[in-house]
Coordinates of C-alpha atoms in Angstrom, one line a residue:
M1 CA 54.8 -74.3 -36.1
T2 CA 51.5 -73.7 -35.5
D3 CA 50.1 -69.9 -34.2
I4 CA 48.9 -69.7 -31.0
T5 CA 45.6 -68.5 -30.8
I6 CA 43.1 -66.3 -28.4
R7 CA 40.9 -69.2 -28.4
Q8 CA 42.9 -71.8 -27.4
L9 CA 43.7 -69.2 -24.7
E10 CA 40.6 -67.5 -23.6
Y11 CA 39.5 -72.1 -23.2
F12 CA 42.8 -72.6 -21.3
V13 CA 42.4 -70.5 -19.0
A14 CA 38.9 -71.3 -18.4
I15 CA 39.9 -74.9 -18.3
A16 CA 42.1 -73.1 -15.0
D17 CA 39.6 -71.7 -13.9
T18 CA 37.6 -73.7 -13.8
G19 CA 38.6 -77.2 -13.1
S20 CA 37.1 -78.5 -15.6
V21 CA 37.0 -78.9 -19.7
T22 CA 33.6 -79.3 -18.8
G23 CA 32.9 -75.6 -17.0
A24 CA 35.3 -74.8 -18.8
A25 CA 32.4 -75.1 -21.8
T26 CA 29.8 -74.1 -20.0
A27 CA 32.6 -70.8 -19.3
C28 CA 33.6 -69.8 -22.7
H29 CA 30.2 -71.0 -23.8
V30 CA 31.4 -74.2 -26.0
T31 CA 30.3 -77.8 -27.0
Q32 CA 33.0 -79.1 -25.1
A33 CA 34.3 -80.9 -27.7
A34 CA 35.8 -77.9 -29.1
V35 CA 37.0 -76.8 -25.7
S36 CA 39.0 -80.1 -25.9
T37 CA 40.4 -79.8 -30.0
A38 CA 41.8 -76.5 -28.1
L39 CA 43.7 -77.8 -25.5
A40 CA 45.8 -80.6 -27.6
Q41 CA 45.8 -77.9 -30.1
L42 CA 47.2 -75.7 -28.0
E43 CA 49.9 -78.9 -25.8
G44 CA 50.8 -79.7 -30.1
T45 CA 52.5 -76.1 -30.4
V46 CA 53.7 -75.5 -26.7
G47 CA 55.5 -79.5 -27.1
A48 CA 54.6 -79.5 -23.9
R49 CA 51.9 -82.2 -21.3
L50 CA 49.5 -78.7 -19.8
A51 CA 46.5 -80.3 -17.5
I52 CA 46.3 -83.3 -16.3
R53 CA 42.6 -85.2 -16.6
R54 CA 41.2 -87.2 -13.7
P55 CA 38.7 -89.0 -14.1
G56 CA 36.3 -87.9 -11.9
H57 CA 38.2 -85.5 -10.1
G58 CA 37.8 -82.6 -12.9
I59 CA 41.9 -81.1 -14.6
A60 CA 44.8 -80.4 -12.6
L61 CA 46.8 -78.5 -14.9
T62 CA 51.5 -79.5 -14.6
A63 CA 53.9 -77.1 -13.7
E64 CA 53.8 -76.0 -17.4
G65 CA 49.7 -75.4 -17.3
V66 CA 50.1 -73.4 -14.5
A67 CA 53.0 -71.4 -16.1
V68 CA 51.5 -70.7 -19.3
A69 CA 48.1 -70.2 -17.9
S70 CA 49.7 -67.3 -15.8
H71 CA 51.1 -66.1 -19.7
A72 CA 47.6 -66.6 -21.4
R73 CA 45.7 -64.0 -18.4
G74 CA 48.7 -61.1 -19.6
V75 CA 47.6 -61.7 -22.7
L76 CA 44.0 -62.2 -23.1
D77 CA 43.9 -59.3 -21.1
G78 CA 46.4 -57.2 -23.2
V79 CA 43.9 -57.7 -25.8
S80 CA 40.9 -56.5 -23.8
Q81 CA 42.7 -53.2 -23.4
V82 CA 43.4 -53.3 -26.8
S83 CA 39.6 -52.8 -27.3
A84 CA 39.5 -50.3 -24.3
I85 CA 42.4 -48.1 -26.3
V86 CA 39.9 -48.4 -29.7
S87 CA 36.9 -47.8 -27.5
E88 CA 38.2 -44.5 -25.9
A89 CA 39.9 -43.1 -28.9
R90 CA 36.5 -43.3 -30.4
G91 CA 34.9 -41.1 -27.2
R92 CA 33.3 -44.9 -25.3
L93 CA 34.2 -47.0 -23.6
S94 CA 33.1 -51.2 -24.1
G95 CA 35.7 -54.4 -23.5
R96 CA 35.5 -56.7 -20.4
L97 CA 36.1 -55.4 -16.3
A98 CA 36.3 -58.3 -13.4
I99 CA 35.8 -56.7 -10.8
G100 CA 36.8 -58.3 -7.2
V101 CA 34.6 -57.2 -4.2
Y102 CA 35.4 -58.3 -0.1
R103 CA 31.9 -60.2 0.2
T104 CA 31.0 -57.6 2.6
L105 CA 30.8 -54.1 0.9
S106 CA 28.8 -56.0 -2.4
T107 CA 26.1 -54.5 -0.7
H108 CA 26.7 -51.1 -1.7
T109 CA 29.4 -52.0 -4.7
I110 CA 27.7 -54.1 -7.2
P111 CA 24.3 -52.5 -7.4
A112 CA 26.5 -48.8 -7.8
L113 CA 28.7 -50.1 -10.8
I114 CA 26.6 -52.4 -12.7
E115 CA 23.8 -48.3 -12.8
W116 CA 26.7 -46.3 -13.9
F117 CA 28.1 -48.6 -16.5
A118 CA 24.8 -49.6 -17.5
T119 CA 23.9 -45.3 -17.6
R120 CA 27.4 -44.4 -19.1
H121 CA 29.3 -47.1 -20.6
P122 CA 26.9 -49.9 -21.6
D123 CA 29.9 -51.7 -23.9
V124 CA 31.9 -52.2 -21.4
Q125 CA 30.5 -56.0 -20.1
L126 CA 31.2 -56.3 -16.1
Q127 CA 31.8 -59.2 -13.8
F128 CA 32.1 -59.7 -10.3
I129 CA 34.2 -62.2 -8.3
E130 CA 33.1 -61.9 -3.9
G131 CA 34.9 -63.2 -1.3
S132 CA 37.4 -62.4 1.5
G133 CA 39.5 -59.3 1.8
S134 CA 42.2 -61.2 1.2
F135 CA 40.9 -63.9 -1.7
V136 CA 39.8 -61.5 -3.8
Q137 CA 43.7 -59.6 -4.0
Q138 CA 44.1 -62.9 -5.0
E139 CA 42.3 -63.3 -7.3
L140 CA 43.9 -59.8 -8.4
L141 CA 47.5 -60.8 -8.7
A142 CA 46.6 -63.7 -10.4
G143 CA 44.7 -62.0 -13.0
R144 CA 41.5 -63.4 -12.3
V145 CA 40.7 -59.9 -12.1
Q146 CA 41.4 -56.2 -13.1
V147 CA 40.5 -54.6 -10.2
A148 CA 39.4 -55.4 -6.5
V149 CA 37.6 -53.4 -3.8
I150 CA 38.1 -54.1 -0.2
Y151 CA 38.6 -52.2 3.5
R152 CA 43.0 -50.4 4.0
A153 CA 43.5 -53.5 6.7
Q154 CA 42.9 -56.5 4.6
L155 CA 45.4 -55.1 2.1
I156 CA 47.9 -57.6 1.2
D157 CA 52.2 -58.1 -0.3
G158 CA 52.3 -56.8 -4.0
C159 CA 49.2 -54.7 -3.9
E160 CA 48.5 -50.6 -3.9
P161 CA 45.7 -48.9 -2.4
T162 CA 43.9 -45.8 -3.7
M163 CA 41.5 -45.5 -1.3
L164 CA 37.8 -44.2 -1.5
R165 CA 36.3 -42.5 1.5
R166 CA 36.8 -42.4 4.7
A167 CA 35.0 -44.9 7.4
R168 CA 35.4 -45.6 10.2
R169 CA 33.8 -48.5 12.9
M170 CA 30.9 -47.4 15.0
A171 CA 29.2 -48.9 17.2
V172 CA 25.4 -49.8 15.9
M173 CA 23.2 -50.3 18.7
S174 CA 18.9 -49.4 18.9
P175 CA 17.3 -46.2 19.6
D176 CA 16.3 -48.3 22.9
H177 CA 19.9 -49.5 23.8
P178 CA 20.0 -48.5 27.1
L179 CA 23.6 -46.8 26.4
A180 CA 21.7 -45.3 23.5
S181 CA 21.8 -41.3 25.1
E182 CA 24.7 -41.7 26.5
V183 CA 26.8 -39.0 25.9
Q184 CA 30.3 -40.1 25.2
L185 CA 29.7 -43.2 24.7
S186 CA 33.7 -45.6 25.0
L187 CA 34.8 -49.2 24.0
P188 CA 34.8 -49.8 28.4
L189 CA 31.3 -48.7 28.3
L190 CA 30.0 -51.1 25.4
A191 CA 31.6 -54.6 27.3
E192 CA 29.7 -54.2 30.1
H193 CA 27.1 -55.3 27.1
P194 CA 26.1 -58.5 25.3
A195 CA 27.7 -57.6 20.9
I196 CA 27.4 -59.9 18.3
F197 CA 30.4 -59.2 16.5
L198 CA 31.5 -59.9 12.6
D199 CA 32.9 -62.9 11.9
E200 CA 34.8 -62.1 9.8
E201 CA 39.4 -61.2 9.7
P202 CA 40.9 -59.5 10.7
A203 CA 37.8 -57.5 11.1
L204 CA 36.9 -59.8 14.1
Q205 CA 40.8 -59.3 15.3
R206 CA 41.5 -55.2 15.5
T207 CA 37.2 -56.1 17.1
L208 CA 39.1 -57.6 20.2
A209 CA 42.5 -56.3 19.8
A210 CA 40.8 -52.7 20.4
F211 CA 39.3 -53.4 22.9
A212 CA 42.2 -55.6 24.6
A213 CA 43.8 -51.5 23.9
E214 CA 41.3 -51.1 26.2
G215 CA 42.4 -52.7 29.0
V216 CA 39.0 -54.8 28.8
E217 CA 37.4 -58.0 27.0
P218 CA 33.8 -57.8 25.5
L219 CA 31.4 -60.1 26.2
V220 CA 30.6 -62.0 22.8
P221 CA 27.9 -64.2 23.2
W222 CA 27.4 -64.3 18.8
R223 CA 29.1 -64.2 16.3
S224 CA 28.0 -63.9 12.3
S225 CA 29.4 -63.5 9.7
S226 CA 26.6 -61.2 7.8
V227 CA 25.6 -58.5 8.4
D228 CA 22.0 -57.9 7.5
A229 CA 21.7 -60.7 10.4
I230 CA 24.5 -58.3 12.7
Q231 CA 21.9 -55.4 11.8
N232 CA 19.0 -56.9 12.3
V233 CA 19.4 -57.9 16.2
A234 CA 20.9 -54.9 16.8
G235 CA 17.8 -53.6 15.2
R236 CA 15.6 -55.7 17.8
G237 CA 18.2 -54.2 20.9
S238 CA 18.7 -57.6 21.0
A239 CA 23.3 -56.5 21.2
Y240 CA 25.4 -53.3 19.6
S241 CA 27.5 -54.7 17.8
I242 CA 30.8 -52.7 15.7
L243 CA 30.5 -52.2 11.7
M244 CA 32.0 -50.0 8.8
Q245 CA 28.9 -50.2 6.6
T246 CA 25.8 -47.4 8.4
R247 CA 22.1 -47.4 7.5
S248 CA 19.2 -45.7 9.2
H249 CA 17.1 -48.9 9.4
S250 CA 18.1 -52.7 9.9
P251 CA 17.2 -54.6 7.0
E252 CA 13.7 -56.0 8.9
G253 CA 13.4 -51.7 9.1
R254 CA 14.0 -51.3 12.3
P255 CA 16.1 -47.6 13.3
L256 CA 19.7 -48.5 13.6
L257 CA 21.8 -45.7 15.8
F258 CA 25.0 -46.0 15.3
R259 CA 27.5 -43.8 17.2
A260 CA 32.0 -42.8 16.9
L261 CA 34.5 -43.8 18.7
P262 CA 37.3 -42.7 20.5
G263 CA 40.6 -44.6 18.4
E264 CA 42.7 -44.9 15.7
A265 CA 42.6 -48.4 15.7
L266 CA 39.4 -48.5 14.3
D267 CA 40.3 -46.0 11.7
N268 CA 39.8 -48.2 8.3
P269 CA 39.2 -46.4 4.8
V270 CA 37.3 -48.2 1.1
A271 CA 39.7 -49.3 -1.2
A272 CA 40.6 -50.0 -4.6
V273 CA 43.9 -51.7 -5.4
L274 CA 45.6 -52.8 -8.5
P275 CA 48.8 -55.0 -8.5
R276 CA 52.1 -52.3 -7.8
G277 CA 53.0 -50.8 -10.4
V278 CA 50.0 -50.7 -13.0
R279 CA 48.8 -48.4 -13.2
P280 CA 45.1 -47.1 -13.9
T281 CA 43.2 -47.8 -17.5
A282 CA 40.2 -45.5 -18.4
L283 CA 37.8 -48.8 -17.1
I284 CA 39.1 -48.2 -14.1
T285 CA 38.4 -45.1 -13.5
E286 CA 35.2 -44.7 -13.4
V287 CA 35.4 -47.4 -11.1
L288 CA 36.3 -45.3 -9.0
S289 CA 34.3 -42.1 -9.7
A290 CA 31.0 -44.3 -8.9
V291 CA 31.8 -45.8 -6.3
R292 CA 33.7 -42.8 -5.0
E293 CA 29.4 -40.8 -6.0
Y294 CA 27.5 -43.7 -4.0
W295 CA 29.5 -43.1 -0.8
V296 CA 28.6 -39.7 -1.1
A297 CA 25.3 -39.7 -2.0
T298 CA 24.7 -42.5 0.1
H299 CA 26.1 -39.9 3.3
A300 CA 24.3 -37.3 2.2
A301 CA 21.0 -39.5 2.6
L302 CA 22.3 -40.9 5.9
N303 CA 22.8 -37.5 7.1
R304 CA 19.3 -36.3 5.9
D305 CA 17.6 -40.1 7.7
E306 CA 19.5 -39.2 10.9
A307 CA 18.4 -34.6 10.9
S308 CA 14.2 -36.2 9.8
S309 CA 14.3 -38.9 13.2
R310 CA 15.4 -35.8 15.2
T311 CA 12.8 -33.5 14.0

């Protein structure tokens, strides 16, 4: 029996991820012929058809192919870990690190991680996959990323969180908003004014539920999946919103005011998640350190900006 090679597994996983020989060749920086040959050799070795070509529709994996792809990802991760262990023993980290990031956290997380690893561990190759909280955790459980950064409320079965930052949703508005000077802001007071809410689940559902728990229904003429757009609308004074991400100014440069709101339902910490029972590697530990340090620095800078605006 011919031995299965790491290269064959790498190309096959690329086929599974991209859905085509062309996509796999691009991802692996090789020719389509090389990918096709590797697939044929792998199928010959295992004695089963792993993928079916569909003209005009890419490649679909067979049941055997799905099983092989799942195990192949584990093998490739194991090989990557061997390299990381050797590098760690030599006093440096290296290897591939795939990180899933909830899309509204990308603005904060990705730049911080790139800078952290480029400065401290330049031999580590970072890859980011962005999407909904559920999507990046599914990628985690499928082995396509090694860690995911989400909000705790998005946690799904099979994943285990490590808290990175205590956070809660806050009301965001222009300093000129009618409620900006309100001593004790509340959801019933906000419900009387126009809002623009983040059109993402479970964030939207949790926000509406918090209002319902107070016996009121918010006035929501607009929704958006863009945090930047929401902050710009709030900065213009057109509406308030309820967001996790605090900043002193909107992307357009207008000042923003963030106000705390009562209620435990608004608590929603940032978390890094791993598959349940998986212990963090040295690379994952660096991810935790980088994101935690970023939030500490950001919180301090925001406090300085707020103090300056009051003087």
